[in-house]
Coordinates of C-alpha atoms and ligand atoms in Angstrom, one line a residue:
M17 CA -28.3 19.2 19.7
P18 CA -25.7 16.6 18.6
A19 CA -23.0 16.0 21.2
R20 CA -19.6 17.4 20.4
L21 CA -17.0 14.7 19.8
A22 CA -13.9 16.9 19.8
N23 CA -11.3 15.7 22.4
K24 CA -13.4 12.6 23.4
W25 CA -11.4 9.4 23.8
V26 CA -12.4 6.6 21.4
L27 CA -11.0 3.1 21.7
I28 CA -11.3 0.9 18.6
T29 CA -10.5 -2.8 18.4
G30 CA -9.6 -4.3 15.0
A31 CA -8.4 -0.9 13.8
S32 CA -5.8 -2.2 11.4
S33 CA -8.2 -2.6 8.5
G34 CA -11.8 -2.4 7.2
F35 CA -14.4 -0.8 9.5
G36 CA -12.0 -0.3 12.4
A37 CA -9.4 1.7 10.3
A38 CA -12.2 3.7 8.6
A39 CA -13.7 4.4 12.1
A40 CA -10.3 5.6 13.3
R41 CA -10.1 8.1 10.4
A42 CA -13.7 9.2 10.8
F43 CA -13.4 9.9 14.6
A44 CA -10.0 11.6 14.0
A45 CA -11.7 14.0 11.6
E46 CA -14.1 14.9 14.4
G47 CA -11.1 15.8 16.6
C48 CA -11.2 12.7 18.8
N49 CA -8.3 11.1 20.7
L50 CA -7.8 7.5 19.6
I51 CA -6.6 4.3 21.3
L52 CA -6.2 1.6 18.6
G53 CA -5.7 -2.1 18.9
A54 CA -5.2 -5.1 16.6
R55 CA -2.5 -7.8 16.0
R56 CA -0.8 -6.2 12.9
T57 CA 1.0 -3.2 14.5
D58 CA 2.6 -2.1 11.2
K59 CA -0.9 -1.4 9.8
L60 CA -2.0 0.2 13.1
E61 CA 1.0 2.5 12.9
A62 CA -0.1 3.7 9.5
V63 CA -3.7 4.2 10.6
A64 CA -2.6 6.2 13.7
A65 CA -0.3 8.4 11.6
E66 CA -3.2 9.1 9.2
A67 CA -5.5 9.8 12.1
R68 CA -3.1 12.4 13.5
K69 CA -3.0 14.2 10.1
L70 CA -6.8 14.2 10.0
G71 CA -7.1 15.9 13.4
A72 CA -6.7 13.4 16.2
P73 CA -4.9 15.2 19.0
T74 CA -3.7 11.8 20.2
A75 CA -3.6 8.5 18.3
V76 CA -1.8 5.7 20.1
F77 CA -1.8 2.1 19.1
H78 CA -0.9 -1.2 20.9
K79 CA -0.8 -4.8 19.9
L80 CA -4.0 -6.4 20.9
D81 CA -5.2 -10.0 20.5
V82 CA -8.8 -10.1 21.7
S83 CA -8.6 -13.9 21.9
S84 CA -6.2 -13.7 24.8
T85 CA -7.2 -12.4 28.2
S86 CA -3.7 -11.4 29.1
S87 CA -3.3 -9.4 25.9
V88 CA -6.6 -7.6 26.5
N89 CA -5.6 -6.8 30.1
K90 CA -2.2 -5.6 29.1
F91 CA -3.8 -3.4 26.5
A92 CA -6.1 -1.9 29.1
E93 CA -3.3 -1.3 31.6
G94 CA -1.9 1.3 29.2
I95 CA -5.0 3.5 29.5
P96 CA -4.5 5.3 32.8
A97 CA -1.3 6.9 31.5
L98 CA -3.4 8.4 28.7
T99 CA -6.8 9.2 30.2
S100 CA -9.1 8.5 33.1
Q101 CA -12.1 7.9 30.9
V102 CA -13.0 6.3 27.6
D103 CA -16.0 7.9 25.9
V104 CA -16.6 5.5 23.0
L105 CA -15.6 1.8 22.8
V106 CA -16.0 0.3 19.4
N107 CA -15.9 -3.5 19.8
N108 CA -15.1 -4.2 16.1
A109 CA -12.4 -6.9 16.0
G110 CA -13.8 -10.0 14.5
G111 CA -14.5 -12.0 11.4
A112 CA -15.4 -15.3 9.8
H113 CA -13.1 -18.3 9.2
G114 CA -14.3 -20.6 6.5
L115 CA -17.7 -21.3 5.0
D116 CA -18.0 -25.0 5.8
T117 CA -21.2 -26.8 6.6
V118 CA -21.5 -28.3 10.1
A119 CA -20.7 -31.7 8.6
N120 CA -17.4 -30.4 7.2
G121 CA -16.4 -27.8 9.8
K122 CA -13.0 -27.5 11.3
D123 CA -12.3 -27.1 15.0
E124 CA -9.7 -24.4 14.5
D125 CA -12.1 -22.3 12.5
W126 CA -14.9 -22.7 15.0
E127 CA -12.6 -22.0 17.9
A128 CA -11.2 -18.8 16.3
M129 CA -14.6 -17.4 15.6
V130 CA -15.8 -18.0 19.1
Q131 CA -12.7 -16.6 20.6
V132 CA -12.6 -13.4 18.6
N133 CA -16.3 -12.5 18.0
L134 CA -17.8 -13.7 21.2
L135 CA -15.2 -14.0 24.0
G136 CA -13.2 -11.0 22.5
V137 CA -16.2 -8.7 23.0
M138 CA -16.6 -10.0 26.6
R139 CA -13.0 -9.6 27.5
V140 CA -12.5 -6.1 26.0
T141 CA -15.8 -4.8 27.5
R142 CA -14.9 -6.2 31.0
A143 CA -11.4 -4.6 30.8
I144 CA -12.6 -1.1 29.5
L145 CA -15.9 -0.7 31.6
P146 CA -14.1 0.7 34.6
Y147 CA -13.1 3.7 32.4
M148 CA -16.7 4.2 31.2
V149 CA -19.1 3.6 34.1
K150 CA -18.2 6.9 35.9
N151 CA -18.8 8.7 32.6
P152 CA -22.5 9.2 31.7
G153 CA -23.0 9.5 28.0
S154 CA -20.2 7.2 27.1
Y155 CA -21.1 4.6 24.4
I156 CA -20.2 1.0 23.8
L157 CA -20.8 0.3 20.1
N158 CA -20.5 -3.4 19.2
I159 CA -20.2 -4.5 15.6
G160 CA -22.6 -7.4 14.9
S161 CA -23.8 -8.6 11.5
V162 CA -26.8 -9.4 9.4
A163 CA -25.5 -12.9 10.1
G164 CA -26.6 -12.6 13.7
R165 CA -30.2 -12.1 12.5
Q166 CA -30.4 -14.5 9.6
A167 CA -28.8 -18.0 9.2
Y168 CA -27.2 -19.1 6.0
E169 CA -25.5 -22.4 4.8
G170 CA -21.9 -22.6 6.0
G171 CA -22.5 -19.8 8.5
S172 CA -23.5 -21.8 11.6
V173 CA -20.7 -20.7 13.9
Y174 CA -20.3 -17.2 12.5
C175 CA -24.1 -16.6 12.6
G176 CA -24.1 -18.1 16.1
V177 CA -21.5 -15.8 17.5
K178 CA -23.0 -12.7 15.9
A179 CA -26.4 -13.7 17.3
A180 CA -24.7 -14.0 20.7
E181 CA -23.2 -10.5 20.2
I182 CA -26.7 -9.1 19.9
M183 CA -27.7 -10.9 23.2
I184 CA -24.5 -9.7 24.9
T185 CA -25.3 -6.1 23.8
R186 CA -28.9 -6.4 25.2
S187 CA -27.7 -8.0 28.5
L188 CA -25.1 -5.3 29.0
R189 CA -27.6 -2.5 28.3
L190 CA -29.8 -4.0 31.1
E191 CA -26.8 -4.3 33.4
L192 CA -25.7 -0.7 32.8
N193 CA -29.1 0.9 33.0
G194 CA -28.9 3.8 35.4
T195 CA -25.2 4.4 34.8
G196 CA -25.8 6.6 31.8
V197 CA -23.6 4.3 29.7
R198 CA -25.1 3.6 26.3
V199 CA -24.8 0.2 24.6
G200 CA -25.7 -0.5 20.9
T201 CA -25.1 -2.9 18.1
I202 CA -24.5 -1.9 14.5
D203 CA -25.2 -4.9 12.3
P204 CA -23.9 -4.5 8.7
G205 CA -24.7 -6.7 5.7
M206 CA -22.2 -7.3 2.9
A207 CA -19.3 -4.8 3.0
E208 CA -16.1 -4.9 1.0
T209 CA -13.2 -5.0 3.4
E210 CA -10.6 -7.7 4.2
F211 CA -13.5 -9.8 5.6
S212 CA -13.8 -12.3 2.7
M213 CA -10.0 -12.6 2.2
V214 CA -9.9 -13.7 5.8
R215 CA -12.9 -16.0 5.5
F216 CA -11.5 -17.7 2.4
K217 CA -7.9 -17.7 3.8
G218 CA -6.4 -15.5 1.1
D219 CA -8.2 -17.0 -1.9
E220 CA -8.6 -13.8 -3.9
Q221 CA -10.8 -15.2 -6.6
R222 CA -13.3 -16.6 -4.2
S223 CA -13.3 -13.4 -2.2
N224 CA -13.9 -11.2 -5.2
K225 CA -16.8 -13.4 -6.2
V226 CA -18.7 -12.4 -3.1
Y227 CA -19.0 -8.8 -4.3
E228 CA -19.3 -9.5 -8.1
G229 CA -22.0 -7.4 -9.8
V230 CA -23.2 -5.7 -6.6
V231 CA -22.5 -2.4 -5.0
P232 CA -21.6 -3.4 -1.4
L233 CA -21.3 -1.3 1.7
T234 CA -17.9 0.3 2.2
A235 CA -16.0 0.6 5.5
N236 CA -16.6 4.4 5.3
D237 CA -20.4 3.8 5.3
I238 CA -20.1 2.0 8.6
A239 CA -17.6 4.5 10.0
E240 CA -20.0 7.4 9.3
I241 CA -22.8 5.5 11.2
L242 CA -20.5 5.0 14.2
V243 CA -19.7 8.7 14.3
W244 CA -23.4 9.5 14.0
C245 CA -24.4 7.2 16.8
A246 CA -21.6 8.6 19.1
S247 CA -22.6 12.2 18.4
R248 CA -26.2 11.8 19.5
P249 CA -27.0 13.6 22.7
A250 CA -26.3 11.6 25.9
H251 CA -30.0 10.8 26.5
V252 CA -30.3 9.1 23.1
C253 CA -29.2 5.5 22.7
I254 CA -29.2 3.9 19.3
D255 CA -29.9 0.3 20.5
E256 CA -29.7 -1.7 17.3
L257 CA -29.1 -0.8 13.6
L258 CA -29.3 -3.3 10.7
V259 CA -27.5 -1.7 7.7
K260 CA -27.4 -3.4 4.3
C261 CA -26.5 -2.2 0.8
T262 CA -29.4 -1.5 -1.4
D263 CA -28.6 -4.6 -3.6
Q264 CA -28.9 -6.9 -0.6
A265 CA -32.6 -7.3 0.4
A266 CA -31.7 -10.3 2.5
V267 CA -28.7 -12.5 3.0
H268 CA -29.6 -14.7 0.0
K269 CA -31.5 -12.0 -2.0
L270 CA -28.8 -10.1 -3.9
H271 CA -29.3 -8.0 -7.1
R272 CA -26.2 -8.9 -9.2
R273 CA -25.6 -7.0 -12.4
P274 CA -24.1 -8.9 -15.3
V275 CA -20.3 -8.6 -15.2
A276 CA -18.5 -7.9 -18.5
A277 CA -16.4 -10.8 -19.8
K278 CA -12.6 -10.3 -19.3
Ligands
NDP21 P1 -11.4 -6.8 8.3 O1 -10.9 -8.2 8.1 O2 -11.0 -5.8 7.3 O3 -11.1 -6.3 9.7 C1 -11.1 -7.2 10.9 C2 -10.3 -6.5 12.0 O4 -10.4 -7.3 13.1 C3 -8.9 -6.3 11.6 O5 -8.4 -5.1 12.0 C4 -8.2 -7.4 12.4 O6 -6.9 -7.0 12.8 C5 -9.1 -7.5 13.6 N1 -8.9 -8.8 14.3 C6 -9.2 -10.0 13.9 N2 -8.9 -10.9 14.8 C7 -8.4 -10.2 15.9 C8 -7.8 -10.6 17.1 N3 -7.7 -11.9 17.5 N4 -7.5 -9.6 18.0 C9 -7.5 -8.3 17.6 N5 -8.0 -7.9 16.4 C10 -8.4 -8.8 15.6 O7 -13.0 -7.0 8.3 P2 -14.2 -6.0 8.6 O8 -13.7 -4.6 8.8 O9 -15.3 -6.2 7.6 O10 -14.6 -6.6 10.0 C11 -14.9 -5.8 11.2 C12 -16.0 -6.4 11.9 O11 -17.2 -6.3 11.1 C13 -15.9 -7.9 12.3 O12 -16.4 -8.0 13.6 C14 -16.8 -8.5 11.3 O13 -17.3 -9.8 11.7 C15 -17.9 -7.5 11.1 N6 -18.7 -7.5 9.9 C16 -18.2 -7.5 8.7 C17 -19.0 -7.4 7.5 C18 -18.5 -7.5 6.1 O14 -19.2 -7.9 5.2 N7 -17.3 -7.0 5.9 C19 -20.5 -7.4 7.7 C20 -20.9 -7.5 9.0 C21 -20.1 -7.5 10.1 P3 -5.5 -7.9 12.9 O15 -5.7 -9.0 11.8 O16 -4.4 -6.9 12.6 O17 -5.5 -8.4 14.3
8X3_22 C1 -20.6 -10.4 7.3 C2 -21.8 -10.4 6.4 O1 -23.4 -12.0 5.3 O2 -21.0 -12.4 5.0 O3 -20.9 -10.4 8.6 O4 -22.1 -12.9 7.1 S1 -22.1 -12.0 5.9

């Protein structure tokens, strides 16, 4: 029997766009309470309002910068006023900055990717774990990437931090064995979100090229998978899932249809 999600408490980082916002809507439709974090609070406010309309009994949001320990700790300090337990933590905040080769890489891009994708997951997990360990059946769902499983040119640091995310997930599962807390990584391939606009620093043309002629994953595809994982019975842990669009057989092997001339 699938677990009932109604009234569970779900905390999502990076809930202002893409997978995180779609996950907020999907968990809201299941009747979950939501705690949402990201830096853009105007976007979070809109996602939280939508979530309430979709059925979330509670949907609160707070500014969160996962690259700052004090921001993460302040975010977590707000939890006891809402609930004594977190049932699902979606460590989703992240992204790529640039697509430069190692030879041309920029310190600020490398540092941002390590801070958000690697240290961010560590900081948030450390801060939220006390609300999960007394709660068998709770689930930490980390968002990895196909990039953590396959290297590509210009992806050195992003591939590296997403590979680290897989190892963090595996270590944490070992550390939490016996507590009943589940830990999994969902590793998507190409999905059309704000990801490429962030990677290419607002260059819309370059960003659109990434998805040209293919049918990529959508944020909703990943949100549905997160809800499915969380709704498995407490004795079932989805450890690792690699999810790609059908047009993407491998990072470099994409089936692109001809695009009509404009
Ligand atoms: P988006 O750019 O749409 O979403 C990224 C989210 O992360 C935003 O909500 C952003 O919020 C948040 N974020 C970024 N930096 C920080 C920070 N320092 N503190 C808090 N929140 C932050 O992209 P996606 O939805 O695609 O990305 C979500 C996750 O999925 C990322 O971890 C990404 O690496 C991963 N991924 C994406 C794939 C894709 O092709 N789209 C494929 C595989 C994995 P804000 O800017 O408001 O802080
Ligand atoms: C995002 C997918 O292939 O652009 O994590 O790195 S990819």
